[in-house]
mmCIF file of C-alpha atoms and ligand atoms in Angstrom:
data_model
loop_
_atom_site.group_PDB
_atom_site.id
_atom_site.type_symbol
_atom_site.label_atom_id
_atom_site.label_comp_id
_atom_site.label_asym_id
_atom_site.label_seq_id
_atom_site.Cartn_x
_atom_site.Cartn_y
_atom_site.Cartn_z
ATOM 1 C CA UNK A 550 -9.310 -19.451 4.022
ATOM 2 C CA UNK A 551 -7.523 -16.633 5.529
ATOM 3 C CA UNK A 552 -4.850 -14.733 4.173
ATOM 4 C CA UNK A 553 -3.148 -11.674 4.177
ATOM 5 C CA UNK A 554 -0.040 -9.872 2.382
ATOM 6 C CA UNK A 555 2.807 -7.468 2.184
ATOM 7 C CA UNK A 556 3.285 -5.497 -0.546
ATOM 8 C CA UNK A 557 6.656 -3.935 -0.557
ATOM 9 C CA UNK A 558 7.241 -1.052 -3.710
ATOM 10 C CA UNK A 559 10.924 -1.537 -5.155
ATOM 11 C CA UNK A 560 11.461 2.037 -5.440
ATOM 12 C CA UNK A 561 13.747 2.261 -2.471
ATOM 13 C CA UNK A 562 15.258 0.195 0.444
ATOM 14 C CA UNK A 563 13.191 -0.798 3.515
ATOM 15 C CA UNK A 564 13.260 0.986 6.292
ATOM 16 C CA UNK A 565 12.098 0.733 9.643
ATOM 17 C CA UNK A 566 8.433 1.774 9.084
ATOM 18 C CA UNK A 567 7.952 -0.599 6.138
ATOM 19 C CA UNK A 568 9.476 -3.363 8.852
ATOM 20 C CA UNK A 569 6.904 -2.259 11.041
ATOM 21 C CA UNK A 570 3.947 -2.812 8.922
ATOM 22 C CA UNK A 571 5.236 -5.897 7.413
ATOM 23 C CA UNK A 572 5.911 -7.423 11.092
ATOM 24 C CA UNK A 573 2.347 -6.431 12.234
ATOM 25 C CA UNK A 574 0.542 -7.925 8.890
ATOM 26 C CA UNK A 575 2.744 -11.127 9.253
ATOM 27 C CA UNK A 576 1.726 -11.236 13.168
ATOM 28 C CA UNK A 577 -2.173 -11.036 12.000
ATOM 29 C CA UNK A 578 -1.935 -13.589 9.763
ATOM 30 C CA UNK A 579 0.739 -15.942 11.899
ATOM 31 C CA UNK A 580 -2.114 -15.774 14.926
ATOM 32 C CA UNK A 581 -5.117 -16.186 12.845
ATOM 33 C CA UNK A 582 -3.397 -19.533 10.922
ATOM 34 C CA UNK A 583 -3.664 -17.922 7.607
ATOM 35 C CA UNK A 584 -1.479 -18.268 4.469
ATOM 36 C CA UNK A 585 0.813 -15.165 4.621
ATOM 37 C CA UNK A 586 2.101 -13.478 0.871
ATOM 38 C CA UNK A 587 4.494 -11.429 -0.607
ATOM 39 C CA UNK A 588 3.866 -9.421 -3.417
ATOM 40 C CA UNK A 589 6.419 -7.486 -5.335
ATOM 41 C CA UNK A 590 4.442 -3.833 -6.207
ATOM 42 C CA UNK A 591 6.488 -2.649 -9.415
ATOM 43 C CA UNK A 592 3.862 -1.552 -11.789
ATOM 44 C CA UNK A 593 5.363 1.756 -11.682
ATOM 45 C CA UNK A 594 8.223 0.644 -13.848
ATOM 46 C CA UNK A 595 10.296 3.725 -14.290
ATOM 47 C CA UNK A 596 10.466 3.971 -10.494
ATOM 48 C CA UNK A 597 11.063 0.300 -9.327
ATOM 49 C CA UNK A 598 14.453 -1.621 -9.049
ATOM 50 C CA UNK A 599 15.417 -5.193 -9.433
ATOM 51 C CA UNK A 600 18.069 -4.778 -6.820
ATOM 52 C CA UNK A 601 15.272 -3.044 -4.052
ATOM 53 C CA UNK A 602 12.914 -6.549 -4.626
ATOM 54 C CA UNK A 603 16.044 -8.451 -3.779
ATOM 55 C CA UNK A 604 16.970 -6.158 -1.256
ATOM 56 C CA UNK A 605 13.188 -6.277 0.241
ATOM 57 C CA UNK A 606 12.937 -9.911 0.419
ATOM 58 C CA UNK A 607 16.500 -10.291 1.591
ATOM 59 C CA UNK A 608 15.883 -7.461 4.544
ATOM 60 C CA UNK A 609 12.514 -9.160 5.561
ATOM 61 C CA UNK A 610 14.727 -12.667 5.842
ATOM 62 C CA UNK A 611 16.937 -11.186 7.996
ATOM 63 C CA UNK A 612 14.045 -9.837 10.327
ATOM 64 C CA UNK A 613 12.763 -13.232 10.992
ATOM 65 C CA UNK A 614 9.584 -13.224 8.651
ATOM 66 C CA UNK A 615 8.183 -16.081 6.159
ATOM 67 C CA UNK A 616 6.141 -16.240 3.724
ATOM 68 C CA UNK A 617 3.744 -18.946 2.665
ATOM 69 C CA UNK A 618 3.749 -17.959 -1.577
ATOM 70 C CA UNK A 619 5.749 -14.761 -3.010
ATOM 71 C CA UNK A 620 7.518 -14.089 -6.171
ATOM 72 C CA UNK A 621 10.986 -16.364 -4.880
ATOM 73 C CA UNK A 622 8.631 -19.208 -3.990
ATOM 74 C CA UNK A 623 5.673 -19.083 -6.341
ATOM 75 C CA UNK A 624 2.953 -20.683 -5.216
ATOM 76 C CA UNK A 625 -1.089 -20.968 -6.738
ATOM 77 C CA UNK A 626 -1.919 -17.427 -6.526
ATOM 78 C CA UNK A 627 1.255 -16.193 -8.819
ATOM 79 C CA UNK A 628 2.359 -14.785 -10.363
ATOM 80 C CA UNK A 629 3.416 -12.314 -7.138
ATOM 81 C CA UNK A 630 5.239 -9.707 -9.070
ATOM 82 C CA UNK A 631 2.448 -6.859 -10.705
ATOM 83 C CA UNK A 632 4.492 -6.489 -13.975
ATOM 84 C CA UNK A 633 4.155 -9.678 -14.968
ATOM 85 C CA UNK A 634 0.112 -9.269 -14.090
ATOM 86 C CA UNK A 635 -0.515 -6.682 -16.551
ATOM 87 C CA UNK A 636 -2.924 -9.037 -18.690
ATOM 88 C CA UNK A 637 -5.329 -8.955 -15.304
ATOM 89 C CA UNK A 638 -5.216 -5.294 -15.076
ATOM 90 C CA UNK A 639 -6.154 -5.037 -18.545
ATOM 91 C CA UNK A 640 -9.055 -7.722 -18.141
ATOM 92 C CA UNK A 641 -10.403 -5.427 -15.430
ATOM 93 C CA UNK A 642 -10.197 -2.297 -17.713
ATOM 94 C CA UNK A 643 -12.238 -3.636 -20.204
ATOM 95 C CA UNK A 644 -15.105 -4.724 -17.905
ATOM 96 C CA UNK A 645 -15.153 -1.149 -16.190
ATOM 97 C CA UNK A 646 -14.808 0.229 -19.930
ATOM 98 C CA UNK A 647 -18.118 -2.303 -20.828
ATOM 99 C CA UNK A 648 -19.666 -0.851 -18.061
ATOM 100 C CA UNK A 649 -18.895 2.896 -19.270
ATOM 101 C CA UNK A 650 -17.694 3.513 -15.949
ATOM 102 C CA UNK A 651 -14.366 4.993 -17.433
ATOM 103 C CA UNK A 652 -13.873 7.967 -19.654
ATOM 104 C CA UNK A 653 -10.380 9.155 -21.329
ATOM 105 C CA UNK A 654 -9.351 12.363 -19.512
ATOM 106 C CA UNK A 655 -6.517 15.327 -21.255
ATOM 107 C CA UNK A 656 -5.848 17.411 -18.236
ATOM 108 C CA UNK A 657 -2.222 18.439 -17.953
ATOM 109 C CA UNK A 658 -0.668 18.227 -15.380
ATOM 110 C CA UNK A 659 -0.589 22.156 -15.026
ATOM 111 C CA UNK A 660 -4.264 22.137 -14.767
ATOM 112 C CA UNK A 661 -4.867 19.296 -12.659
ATOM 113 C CA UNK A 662 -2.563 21.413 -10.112
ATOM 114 C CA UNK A 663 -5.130 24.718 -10.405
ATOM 115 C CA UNK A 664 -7.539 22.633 -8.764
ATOM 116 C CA UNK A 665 -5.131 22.488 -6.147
ATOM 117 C CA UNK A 666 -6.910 26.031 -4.424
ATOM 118 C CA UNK A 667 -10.552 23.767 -4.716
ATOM 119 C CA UNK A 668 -12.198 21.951 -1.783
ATOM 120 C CA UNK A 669 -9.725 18.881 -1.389
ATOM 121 C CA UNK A 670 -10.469 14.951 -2.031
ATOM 122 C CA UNK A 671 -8.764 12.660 -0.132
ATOM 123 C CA UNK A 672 -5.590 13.669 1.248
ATOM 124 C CA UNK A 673 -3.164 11.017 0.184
ATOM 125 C CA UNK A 674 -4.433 11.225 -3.165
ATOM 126 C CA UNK A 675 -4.598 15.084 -3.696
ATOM 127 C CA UNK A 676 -7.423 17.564 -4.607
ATOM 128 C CA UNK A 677 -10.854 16.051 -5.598
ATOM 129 C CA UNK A 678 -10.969 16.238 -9.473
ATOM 130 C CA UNK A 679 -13.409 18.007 -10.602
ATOM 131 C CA UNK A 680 -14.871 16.131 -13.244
ATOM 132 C CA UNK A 681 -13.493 18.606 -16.263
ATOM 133 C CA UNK A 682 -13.201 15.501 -19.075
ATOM 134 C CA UNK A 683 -16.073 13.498 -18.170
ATOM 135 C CA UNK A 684 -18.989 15.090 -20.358
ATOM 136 C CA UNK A 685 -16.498 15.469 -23.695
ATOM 137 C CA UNK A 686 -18.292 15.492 -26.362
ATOM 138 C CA UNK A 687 -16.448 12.734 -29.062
ATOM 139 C CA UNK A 688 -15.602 15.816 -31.288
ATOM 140 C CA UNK A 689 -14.092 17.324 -28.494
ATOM 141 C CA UNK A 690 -11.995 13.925 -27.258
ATOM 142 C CA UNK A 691 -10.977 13.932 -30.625
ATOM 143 C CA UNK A 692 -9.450 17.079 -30.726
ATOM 144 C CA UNK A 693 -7.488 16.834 -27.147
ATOM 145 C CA UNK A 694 -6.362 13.629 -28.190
ATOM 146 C CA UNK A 695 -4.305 14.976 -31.112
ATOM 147 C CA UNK A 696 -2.594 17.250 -28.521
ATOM 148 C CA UNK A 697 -2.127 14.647 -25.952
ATOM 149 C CA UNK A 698 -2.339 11.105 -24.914
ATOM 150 C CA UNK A 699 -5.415 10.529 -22.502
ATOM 151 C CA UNK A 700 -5.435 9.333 -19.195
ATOM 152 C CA UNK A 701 -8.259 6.761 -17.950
ATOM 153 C CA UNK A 702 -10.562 8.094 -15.154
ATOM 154 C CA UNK A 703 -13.030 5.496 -13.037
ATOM 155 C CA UNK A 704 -16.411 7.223 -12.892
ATOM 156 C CA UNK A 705 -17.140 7.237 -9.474
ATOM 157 C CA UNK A 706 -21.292 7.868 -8.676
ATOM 158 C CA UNK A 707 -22.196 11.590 -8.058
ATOM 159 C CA UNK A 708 -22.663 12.093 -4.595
ATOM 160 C CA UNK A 709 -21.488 8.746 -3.884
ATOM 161 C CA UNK A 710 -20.218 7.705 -0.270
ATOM 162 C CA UNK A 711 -18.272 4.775 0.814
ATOM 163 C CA UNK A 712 -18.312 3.471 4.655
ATOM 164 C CA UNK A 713 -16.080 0.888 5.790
ATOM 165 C CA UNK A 714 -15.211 -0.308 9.243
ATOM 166 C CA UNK A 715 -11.514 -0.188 9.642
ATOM 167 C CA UNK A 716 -9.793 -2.341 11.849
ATOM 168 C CA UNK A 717 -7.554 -0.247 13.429
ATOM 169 C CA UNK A 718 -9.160 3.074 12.662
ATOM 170 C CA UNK A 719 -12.792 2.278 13.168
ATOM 171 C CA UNK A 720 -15.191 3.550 11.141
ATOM 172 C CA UNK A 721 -14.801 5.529 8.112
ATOM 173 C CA UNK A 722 -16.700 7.385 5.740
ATOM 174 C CA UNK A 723 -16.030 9.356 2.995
ATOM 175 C CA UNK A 724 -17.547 12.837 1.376
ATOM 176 C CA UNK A 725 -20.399 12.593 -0.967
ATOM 177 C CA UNK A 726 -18.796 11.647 -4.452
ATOM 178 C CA UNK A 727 -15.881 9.847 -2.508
ATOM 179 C CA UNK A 728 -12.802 11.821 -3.513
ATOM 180 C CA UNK A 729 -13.917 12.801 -7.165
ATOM 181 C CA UNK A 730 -13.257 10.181 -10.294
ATOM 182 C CA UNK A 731 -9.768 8.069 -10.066
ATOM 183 C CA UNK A 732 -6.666 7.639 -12.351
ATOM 184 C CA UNK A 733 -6.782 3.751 -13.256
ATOM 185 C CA UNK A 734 -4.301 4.123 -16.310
ATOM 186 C CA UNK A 735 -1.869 7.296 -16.240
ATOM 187 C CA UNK A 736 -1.278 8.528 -19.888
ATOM 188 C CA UNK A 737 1.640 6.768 -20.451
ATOM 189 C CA UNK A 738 -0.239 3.424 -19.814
ATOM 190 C CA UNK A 739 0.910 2.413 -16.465
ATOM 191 C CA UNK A 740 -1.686 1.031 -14.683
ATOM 192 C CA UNK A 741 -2.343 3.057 -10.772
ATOM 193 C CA UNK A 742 -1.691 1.748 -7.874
ATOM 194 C CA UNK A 743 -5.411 1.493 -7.258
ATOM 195 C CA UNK A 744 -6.172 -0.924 -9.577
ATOM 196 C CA UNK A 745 -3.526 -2.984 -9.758
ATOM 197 C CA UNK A 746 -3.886 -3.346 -5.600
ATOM 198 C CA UNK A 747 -7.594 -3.987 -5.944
ATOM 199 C CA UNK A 748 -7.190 -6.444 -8.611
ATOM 200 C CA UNK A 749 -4.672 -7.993 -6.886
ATOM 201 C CA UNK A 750 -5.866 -8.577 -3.318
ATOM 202 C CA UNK A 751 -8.883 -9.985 -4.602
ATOM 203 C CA UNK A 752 -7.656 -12.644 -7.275
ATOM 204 C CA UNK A 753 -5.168 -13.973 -4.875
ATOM 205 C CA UNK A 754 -8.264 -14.394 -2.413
ATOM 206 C CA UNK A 755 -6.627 -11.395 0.256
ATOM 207 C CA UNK A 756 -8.938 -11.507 3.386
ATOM 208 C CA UNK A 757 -7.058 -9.114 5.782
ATOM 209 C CA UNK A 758 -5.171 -6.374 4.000
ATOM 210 C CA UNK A 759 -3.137 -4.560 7.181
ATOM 211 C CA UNK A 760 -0.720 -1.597 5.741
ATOM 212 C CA UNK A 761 -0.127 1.838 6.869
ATOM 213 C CA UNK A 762 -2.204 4.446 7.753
ATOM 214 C CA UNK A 763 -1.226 6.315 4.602
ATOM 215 C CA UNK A 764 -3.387 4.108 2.424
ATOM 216 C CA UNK A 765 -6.490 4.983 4.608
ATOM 217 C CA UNK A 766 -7.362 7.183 2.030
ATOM 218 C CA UNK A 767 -6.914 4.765 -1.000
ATOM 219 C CA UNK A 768 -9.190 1.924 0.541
ATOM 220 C CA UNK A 769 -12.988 4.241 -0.744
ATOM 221 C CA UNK A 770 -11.376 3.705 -4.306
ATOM 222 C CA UNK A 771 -10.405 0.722 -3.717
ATOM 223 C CA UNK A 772 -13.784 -0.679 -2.471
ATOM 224 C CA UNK A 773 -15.529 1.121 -5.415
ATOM 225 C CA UNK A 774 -13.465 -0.573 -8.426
ATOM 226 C CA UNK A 775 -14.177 -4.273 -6.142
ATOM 227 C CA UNK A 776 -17.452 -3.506 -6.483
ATOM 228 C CA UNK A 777 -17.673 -2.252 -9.651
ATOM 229 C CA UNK A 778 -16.063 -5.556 -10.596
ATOM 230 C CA UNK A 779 -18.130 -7.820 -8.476
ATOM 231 C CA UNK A 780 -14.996 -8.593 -6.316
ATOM 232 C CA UNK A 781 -15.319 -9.323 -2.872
ATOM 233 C CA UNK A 782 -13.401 -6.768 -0.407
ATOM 234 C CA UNK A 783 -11.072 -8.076 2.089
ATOM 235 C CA UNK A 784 -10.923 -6.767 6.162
ATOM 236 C CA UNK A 785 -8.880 -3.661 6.358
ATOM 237 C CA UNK A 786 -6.749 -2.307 9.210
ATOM 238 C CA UNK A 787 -4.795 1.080 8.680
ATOM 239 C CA UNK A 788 -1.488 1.094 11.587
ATOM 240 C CA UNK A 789 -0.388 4.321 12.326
ATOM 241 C CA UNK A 790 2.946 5.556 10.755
ATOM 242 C CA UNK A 791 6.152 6.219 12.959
ATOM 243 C CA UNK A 792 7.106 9.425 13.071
ATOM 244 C CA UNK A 793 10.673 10.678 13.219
ATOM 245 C CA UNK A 794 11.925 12.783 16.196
ATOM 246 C CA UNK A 795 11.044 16.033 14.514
ATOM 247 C CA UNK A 796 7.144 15.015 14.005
ATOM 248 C CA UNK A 797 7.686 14.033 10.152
ATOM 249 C CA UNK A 798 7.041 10.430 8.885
ATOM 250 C CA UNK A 799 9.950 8.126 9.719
ATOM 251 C CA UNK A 800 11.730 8.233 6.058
ATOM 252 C CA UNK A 801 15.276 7.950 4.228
ATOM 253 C CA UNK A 802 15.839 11.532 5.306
ATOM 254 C CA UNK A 803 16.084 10.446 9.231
ATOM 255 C CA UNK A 804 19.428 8.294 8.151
ATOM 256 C CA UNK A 805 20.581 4.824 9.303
ATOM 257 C CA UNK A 806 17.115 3.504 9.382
ATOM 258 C CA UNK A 807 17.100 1.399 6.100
ATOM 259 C CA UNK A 808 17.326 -2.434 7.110
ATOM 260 C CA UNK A 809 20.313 -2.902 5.307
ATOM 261 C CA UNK A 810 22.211 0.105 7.212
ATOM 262 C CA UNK A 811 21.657 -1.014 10.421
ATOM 263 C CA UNK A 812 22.488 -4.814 9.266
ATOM 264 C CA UNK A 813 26.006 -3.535 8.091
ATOM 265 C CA UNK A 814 26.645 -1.550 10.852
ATOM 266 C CA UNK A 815 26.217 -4.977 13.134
ATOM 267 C CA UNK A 816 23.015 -4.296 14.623
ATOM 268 C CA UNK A 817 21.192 -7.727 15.497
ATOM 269 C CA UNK A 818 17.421 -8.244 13.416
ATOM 270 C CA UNK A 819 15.841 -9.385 17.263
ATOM 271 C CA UNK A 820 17.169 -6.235 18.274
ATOM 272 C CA UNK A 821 15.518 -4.294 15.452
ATOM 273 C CA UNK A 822 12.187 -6.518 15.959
ATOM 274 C CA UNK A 823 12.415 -5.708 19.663
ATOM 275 C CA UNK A 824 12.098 -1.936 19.013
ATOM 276 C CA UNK A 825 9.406 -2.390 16.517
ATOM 277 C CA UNK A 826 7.488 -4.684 19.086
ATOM 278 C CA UNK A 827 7.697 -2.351 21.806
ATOM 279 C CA UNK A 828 6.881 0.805 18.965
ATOM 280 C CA UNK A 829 3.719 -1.333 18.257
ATOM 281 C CA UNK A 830 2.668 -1.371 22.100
ATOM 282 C CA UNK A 831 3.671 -5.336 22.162
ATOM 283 C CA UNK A 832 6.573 -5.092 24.393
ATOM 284 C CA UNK A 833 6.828 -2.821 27.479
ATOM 285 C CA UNK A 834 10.737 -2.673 26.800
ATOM 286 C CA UNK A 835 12.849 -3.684 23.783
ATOM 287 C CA UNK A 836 14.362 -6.444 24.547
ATOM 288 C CA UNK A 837 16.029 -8.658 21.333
ATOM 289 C CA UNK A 838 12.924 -10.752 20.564
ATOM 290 C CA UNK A 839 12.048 -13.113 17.508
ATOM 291 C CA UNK A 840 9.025 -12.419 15.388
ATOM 292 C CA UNK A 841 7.503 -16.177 16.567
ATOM 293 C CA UNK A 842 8.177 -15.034 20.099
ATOM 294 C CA UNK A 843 5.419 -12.288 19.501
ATOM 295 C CA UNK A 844 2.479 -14.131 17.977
ATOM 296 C CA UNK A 845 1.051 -14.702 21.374
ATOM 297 C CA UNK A 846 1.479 -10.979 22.698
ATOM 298 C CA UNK A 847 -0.220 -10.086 19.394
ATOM 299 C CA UNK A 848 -3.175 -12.338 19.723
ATOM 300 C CA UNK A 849 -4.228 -10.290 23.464
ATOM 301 C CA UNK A 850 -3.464 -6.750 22.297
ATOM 302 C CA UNK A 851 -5.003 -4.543 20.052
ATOM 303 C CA UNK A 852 -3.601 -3.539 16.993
ATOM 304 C CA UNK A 853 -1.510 -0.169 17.976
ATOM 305 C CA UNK A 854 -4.049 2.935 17.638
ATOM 306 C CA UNK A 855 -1.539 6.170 17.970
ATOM 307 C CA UNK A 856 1.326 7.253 15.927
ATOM 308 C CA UNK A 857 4.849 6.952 17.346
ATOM 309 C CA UNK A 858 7.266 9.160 17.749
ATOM 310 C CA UNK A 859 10.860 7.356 17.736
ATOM 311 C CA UNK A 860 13.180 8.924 19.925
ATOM 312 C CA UNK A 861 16.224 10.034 19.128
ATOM 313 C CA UNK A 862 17.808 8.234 21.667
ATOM 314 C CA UNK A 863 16.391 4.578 20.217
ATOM 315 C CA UNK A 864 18.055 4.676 17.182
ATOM 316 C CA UNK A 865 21.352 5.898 18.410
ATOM 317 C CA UNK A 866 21.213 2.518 20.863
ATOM 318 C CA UNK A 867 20.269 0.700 18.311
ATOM 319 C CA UNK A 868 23.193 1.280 16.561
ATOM 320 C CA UNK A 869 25.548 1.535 19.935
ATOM 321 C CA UNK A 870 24.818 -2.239 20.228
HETATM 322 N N1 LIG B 2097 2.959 -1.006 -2.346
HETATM 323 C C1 LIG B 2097 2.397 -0.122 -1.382
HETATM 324 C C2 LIG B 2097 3.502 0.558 -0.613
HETATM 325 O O1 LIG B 2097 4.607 0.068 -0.562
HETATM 326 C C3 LIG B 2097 1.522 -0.837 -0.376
HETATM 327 C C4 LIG B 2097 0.258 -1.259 -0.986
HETATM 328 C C5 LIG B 2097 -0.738 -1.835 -0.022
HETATM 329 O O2 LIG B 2097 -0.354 -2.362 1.040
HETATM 330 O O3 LIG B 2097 -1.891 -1.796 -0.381
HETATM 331 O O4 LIG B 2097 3.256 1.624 -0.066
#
């Protein structure tokens, strides 16, 4: 059974590049017949918003995109919204931790930032760590924790390297120990991104995980925690970002390019999905187009290999009507 997801964060309102990958995972799943999810990515509590989730599942209405299950429609693979899936993260912890695959680690966060000058792990992620809490003694765990609450590390295997075949970026491999050991549970007990995504994608039975090139860098950690786990990993395909006219990731900073902006300043969705079509190499011009209207095209071309640079000029029509 195939299906696939989007995973918005509720830290922020959607923008164009978020509409972008959430078009092209929707399109994968649409053409391959699969069940299509939303999931609602607010384990980082202190930095999510109830109004963003509304506003995310409000802006991807408005594009033209459905969903099969999601937090608004439920569905057997709920519940879709990661704070109220905190009991699975914690089942996962405790089989890593029964596999001593996890160790508490005291760093600050001034001296995980020295390492900054060291060889670096994987970009998105920052410098490798270097390993400084994993052969505490207990005497000595005892003593940092008295100064400070611990962080939880994944062990990952010395020398360790992870391949995987990426849809869209081909093949991948990391360097020998694969980034250095992982945050799975920051100090003040949120549980990372990492886990929470692995855990996720594979207890609601995710085949085809398609996000943004970003993540590339996530997916070795990921794959190490499934298998640490005994979970099965899904297909991955990494889309390259769109850039802004001066180089930089398309972002907040570029203006009018949140969903909801352009909706209140009158700007049709089928324009919008136009532009992101012919961004994606699906269109040869933007013309106002449907999402349905693109399952075909999407089906005979590859998935977009380059990043894009929007013009200036595109989102000034946009907006010009
Ligand atoms: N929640 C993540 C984000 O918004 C995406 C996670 C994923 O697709 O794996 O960047």
């Amino acid at each position: 059974m195939i299906a696939g997801r989007f995973a918005p964060t509720p830290s922020g309102l959607m923008h164009l590049g978020n509409a972008r990958t959430a078009l092209l995972a929707w399109l994968q799943i649409r053409r391959l017949g699969g069940s299509f999810l939303l999931r609602m990515e607010d384990i980082d509590g202190p930095r999510s918003r109830p109004d963003y989730a509304e506003a995310a599942l409000r802006d991807l209405r408005w594009l033209g995109l459905d969903w099969d299950e999601g937090p608004d429609r439920g569905g057997p693979r709920g519940p879709y919204t990661q704070s109220e899936r905190h009991a699975l993260y914690e089942q996962a912890l405790e089989r890593l931790r029964g596999q001593g695959l996890l160790y508490p680690c005291y760093c600050s966060r001034a001296e995980l930032a020295a390492v900054a000058s060291a060889p670096h792990g994987l970009a998105s992620e920052g410098p490798a760590y270097p390993g400084t809490c994993r052969c505490l003694t207990e005497e000595e765990r005892r003593e940092r924790a008295l100064r400070k609450p611990p962080s939880l590390r994944f062990a990952v295997p010395p020398g360790r390297i992870v391949r995987f075949d990426d849809e869209c970026a081909g093949p991948q491999e990391t360097p020998p120990g694969a980034g250095g050991d992982f945050v799975v549970r920051r100090a003040d007990g949120i549980f990372s991104y990492q886990l929470a995504v692995a855990v996720d994608d594979a207890a609601m039975g995710i085949t085809h995980v398609l996000r943004g090139s970003d993540l590339l860098d996530s997916t070795p950690r990921q794959l190490l925690l499934l298998e640490a786990l005994g979970l099965a990993p899904p297909r991955y395909a990494h889309v390259p970002l769109l850039m802004g006219p001066d180089g930089k990731r398309l972002a907040k900073r570029h203006g009018g390019t949140s969903l909801q902006a352009l909706r209140e300043a009158g700007v049709r969705p089928e324009r919008v999905v136009g532009l992101l079509a012919r961004w994606s190499g699906l269109l040869e011009r933007a013309e106002p187009v449907r999402p349905r209207e693109l399952v075909e095209a999407a089906a005979k071309r590859p998935l977009p290999a380059l990043p894009i640079v929007v013009r200036e000029e595109e989102l000034s029509g946009m907006l010009e009507g």
